[in-house]
Amino acid sequence: MEIILNFLPFIAIMALMYFMMIRPQKKAATKTQNMLNAMKKGNSVVTIGGLHGVIDEVNTTNNTVVIDCDGIFLTFEKKAIARVVTTDVSNAVEDLGTNTPSHTVEEDNEEKL
């Protein structure tokens, strides 16, 4: 019985280490692996080096991705992808309007008078 009481603090420290360090690391690794497996053509991604681009091709046999960076096609390992920014790239251009105000200063002055 005395031997068990001597090892109890060691067992408690190991359990605490598991719940504070090992378990969260496994959850993060699983999340990253799921993200890498879910990548497909058209996803906007950022590499570990900070390069932004759009996935053009995913090769599952070689575990590589081809990224289109403004017309330049680069091949990376899947593990080099840090995060997926958007899951679908839309080519629609947002209508920003013109650079002219909706009313002029003269109209503002007339309203005040």
PDB file of C-alpha atoms in Angstrom:
ATOM      1  CA  MET A   1       0.000   0.000   0.000  1.00  0.00           C
ATOM      2  CA  GLU A   2       2.874   2.319   0.792  1.00  0.00           C
ATOM      3  CA  ILE A   3       4.356   1.769  -2.678  1.00  0.00           C
ATOM      4  CA  ILE A   4       1.114   2.896  -4.329  1.00  0.00           C
ATOM      5  CA  LEU A   5       1.042   6.058  -2.210  1.00  0.00           C
ATOM      6  CA  ASN A   6       4.636   6.805  -3.220  1.00  0.00           C
ATOM      7  CA  PHE A   7       3.768   6.505  -6.940  1.00  0.00           C
ATOM      8  CA  LEU A   8       0.490   8.448  -6.683  1.00  0.00           C
ATOM      9  CA  PRO A   9       2.067  11.911  -7.256  1.00  0.00           C
ATOM     10  CA  PHE A  10       3.967  10.559 -10.275  1.00  0.00           C
ATOM     11  CA  ILE A  11       0.753   9.085 -11.730  1.00  0.00           C
ATOM     12  CA  ALA A  12      -1.082  12.361 -11.100  1.00  0.00           C
ATOM     13  CA  ILE A  13       1.648  14.333 -12.888  1.00  0.00           C
ATOM     14  CA  MET A  14       1.523  11.955 -15.872  1.00  0.00           C
ATOM     15  CA  ALA A  15      -2.270  12.270 -16.089  1.00  0.00           C
ATOM     16  CA  LEU A  16      -2.025  16.053 -15.895  1.00  0.00           C
ATOM     17  CA  MET A  17       0.629  16.054 -18.606  1.00  0.00           C
ATOM     18  CA  TYR A  18      -1.598  13.948 -20.843  1.00  0.00           C
ATOM     19  CA  PHE A  19      -4.597  16.251 -20.489  1.00  0.00           C
ATOM     20  CA  MET A  20      -2.583  19.483 -20.735  1.00  0.00           C
ATOM     21  CA  MET A  21      -0.078  18.621 -23.480  1.00  0.00           C
ATOM     22  CA  ILE A  22      -0.585  15.389 -25.397  1.00  0.00           C
ATOM     23  CA  ARG A  23      -4.355  15.421 -25.899  1.00  0.00           C
ATOM     24  CA  PRO A  24      -4.564  19.018 -27.299  1.00  0.00           C
ATOM     25  CA  GLN A  25      -1.622  18.289 -29.608  1.00  0.00           C
ATOM     26  CA  LYS A  26      -3.393  15.216 -30.988  1.00  0.00           C
ATOM     27  CA  LYS A  27      -6.590  17.227 -31.527  1.00  0.00           C
ATOM     28  CA  ALA A  28      -4.659  19.913 -33.429  1.00  0.00           C
ATOM     29  CA  ALA A  29      -2.891  17.289 -35.565  1.00  0.00           C
ATOM     30  CA  THR A  30      -6.217  15.634 -36.410  1.00  0.00           C
ATOM     31  CA  LYS A  31      -7.737  19.007 -37.326  1.00  0.00           C
ATOM     32  CA  THR A  32      -4.768  19.837 -39.586  1.00  0.00           C
ATOM     33  CA  GLN A  33      -4.914  16.428 -41.262  1.00  0.00           C
ATOM     34  CA  ASN A  34      -8.652  16.828 -41.921  1.00  0.00           C
ATOM     35  CA  MET A  35      -7.996  20.272 -43.447  1.00  0.00           C
ATOM     36  CA  LEU A  36      -5.282  18.845 -45.727  1.00  0.00           C
ATOM     37  CA  ASN A  37      -7.496  15.951 -46.808  1.00  0.00           C
ATOM     38  CA  ALA A  38     -10.431  18.290 -47.572  1.00  0.00           C
ATOM     39  CA  MET A  39      -8.432  20.584 -49.894  1.00  0.00           C
ATOM     40  CA  LYS A  40      -9.692  20.754 -53.457  1.00  0.00           C
ATOM     41  CA  LYS A  41      -9.213  22.767 -56.613  1.00  0.00           C
ATOM     42  CA  GLY A  42     -10.325  26.379 -56.185  1.00  0.00           C
ATOM     43  CA  ASN A  43      -9.535  26.712 -52.479  1.00  0.00           C
ATOM     44  CA  SER A  44      -7.571  29.784 -51.493  1.00  0.00           C
ATOM     45  CA  VAL A  45      -4.632  28.808 -49.266  1.00  0.00           C
ATOM     46  CA  VAL A  46      -1.618  30.210 -47.421  1.00  0.00           C
ATOM     47  CA  THR A  47       1.636  28.253 -47.234  1.00  0.00           C
ATOM     48  CA  ILE A  48       3.895  28.052 -44.182  1.00  0.00           C
ATOM     49  CA  GLY A  49       6.156  30.569 -45.932  1.00  0.00           C
ATOM     50  CA  GLY A  50       3.312  33.088 -46.230  1.00  0.00           C
ATOM     51  CA  LEU A  51       2.624  32.613 -49.948  1.00  0.00           C
ATOM     52  CA  HIS A  52      -1.029  33.180 -50.885  1.00  0.00           C
ATOM     53  CA  GLY A  53      -2.547  31.354 -53.829  1.00  0.00           C
ATOM     54  CA  VAL A  54      -5.354  29.257 -55.252  1.00  0.00           C
ATOM     55  CA  ILE A  55      -5.130  25.477 -55.542  1.00  0.00           C
ATOM     56  CA  ASP A  56      -5.009  24.402 -59.169  1.00  0.00           C
ATOM     57  CA  GLU A  57      -4.378  20.682 -58.675  1.00  0.00           C
ATOM     58  CA  VAL A  58      -4.210  18.206 -55.772  1.00  0.00           C
ATOM     59  CA  ASN A  59      -2.104  15.073 -56.299  1.00  0.00           C
ATOM     60  CA  THR A  60      -3.003  12.508 -53.636  1.00  0.00           C
ATOM     61  CA  THR A  61      -0.461   9.898 -54.749  1.00  0.00           C
ATOM     62  CA  ASN A  62       2.532  12.236 -54.300  1.00  0.00           C
ATOM     63  CA  ASN A  63       0.893  14.341 -51.542  1.00  0.00           C
ATOM     64  CA  THR A  64       1.530  17.540 -53.500  1.00  0.00           C
ATOM     65  CA  VAL A  65      -0.558  20.538 -54.499  1.00  0.00           C
ATOM     66  CA  VAL A  66      -0.085  22.928 -57.404  1.00  0.00           C
ATOM     67  CA  ILE A  67      -0.832  26.505 -56.391  1.00  0.00           C
ATOM     68  CA  ASP A  68      -1.642  29.317 -58.826  1.00  0.00           C
ATOM     69  CA  CYS A  69      -0.057  32.562 -57.604  1.00  0.00           C
ATOM     70  CA  ASP A  70      -1.157  35.222 -60.100  1.00  0.00           C
ATOM     71  CA  GLY A  71      -0.356  33.061 -63.116  1.00  0.00           C
ATOM     72  CA  ILE A  72       2.712  31.359 -61.661  1.00  0.00           C
ATOM     73  CA  PHE A  73       2.138  27.689 -60.879  1.00  0.00           C
ATOM     74  CA  LEU A  74       4.149  26.318 -57.951  1.00  0.00           C
ATOM     75  CA  THR A  75       4.201  22.769 -56.584  1.00  0.00           C
ATOM     76  CA  PHE A  76       4.280  22.248 -52.807  1.00  0.00           C
ATOM     77  CA  GLU A  77       3.999  19.330 -50.420  1.00  0.00           C
ATOM     78  CA  LYS A  78       0.593  19.137 -48.765  1.00  0.00           C
ATOM     79  CA  LYS A  79       2.268  19.654 -45.390  1.00  0.00           C
ATOM     80  CA  ALA A  80       3.475  23.074 -46.581  1.00  0.00           C
ATOM     81  CA  ILE A  81      -0.096  24.423 -46.483  1.00  0.00           C
ATOM     82  CA  ALA A  82      -0.604  26.358 -43.256  1.00  0.00           C
ATOM     83  CA  ARG A  83      -4.292  27.124 -43.653  1.00  0.00           C
ATOM     84  CA  VAL A  84      -7.171  27.255 -46.095  1.00  0.00           C
ATOM     85  CA  VAL A  85      -8.373  30.865 -46.284  1.00  0.00           C
ATOM     86  CA  THR A  86     -11.570  30.313 -48.282  1.00  0.00           C
ATOM     87  CA  THR A  87     -13.169  27.121 -49.435  1.00  0.00           C
ATOM     88  CA  ASP A  88     -14.380  28.475 -52.780  1.00  0.00           C
ATOM     89  CA  VAL A  89     -12.978  31.281 -54.896  1.00  0.00           C
ATOM     90  CA  SER A  90     -15.558  33.430 -56.626  1.00  0.00           C
ATOM     91  CA  ASN A  91     -14.582  35.381 -59.693  1.00  0.00           C
ATOM     92  CA  ALA A  92     -17.377  37.908 -59.290  1.00  0.00           C
ATOM     93  CA  VAL A  93     -16.227  41.500 -59.216  1.00  0.00           C
ATOM     94  CA  GLU A  94     -17.828  43.601 -56.542  1.00  0.00           C
ATOM     95  CA  ASP A  95     -19.501  46.775 -57.794  1.00  0.00           C
ATOM     96  CA  LEU A  96     -17.708  49.521 -55.912  1.00  0.00           C
ATOM     97  CA  GLY A  97     -19.381  52.383 -57.752  1.00  0.00           C
ATOM     98  CA  THR A  98     -17.640  55.566 -58.728  1.00  0.00           C
ATOM     99  CA  ASN A  99     -15.388  57.917 -56.864  1.00  0.00           C
ATOM    100  CA  THR A 100     -17.882  60.776 -56.961  1.00  0.00           C
ATOM    101  CA  PRO A 101     -20.043  61.826 -54.033  1.00  0.00           C
ATOM    102  CA  SER A 102     -23.789  61.223 -54.212  1.00  0.00           C
ATOM    103  CA  HIS A 103     -24.428  64.947 -53.718  1.00  0.00           C
ATOM    104  CA  THR A 104     -22.297  68.057 -54.092  1.00  0.00           C
ATOM    105  CA  VAL A 105     -21.196  70.685 -51.604  1.00  0.00           C
ATOM    106  CA  GLU A 106     -23.456  73.243 -53.304  1.00  0.00           C
ATOM    107  CA  GLU A 107     -26.494  71.069 -52.583  1.00  0.00           C
ATOM    108  CA  ASP A 108     -25.467  70.895 -48.927  1.00  0.00           C
ATOM    109  CA  ASN A 109     -25.196  74.697 -48.749  1.00  0.00           C
ATOM    110  CA  GLU A 110     -28.634  75.149 -50.332  1.00  0.00           C
ATOM    111  CA  GLU A 111     -30.181  72.773 -47.798  1.00  0.00           C
ATOM    112  CA  LYS A 112     -28.680  74.767 -44.895  1.00  0.00           C
ATOM    113  CA  LEU A 113     -30.096  78.064 -46.182  1.00  0.00           C
TER     114      LEU A 113
END
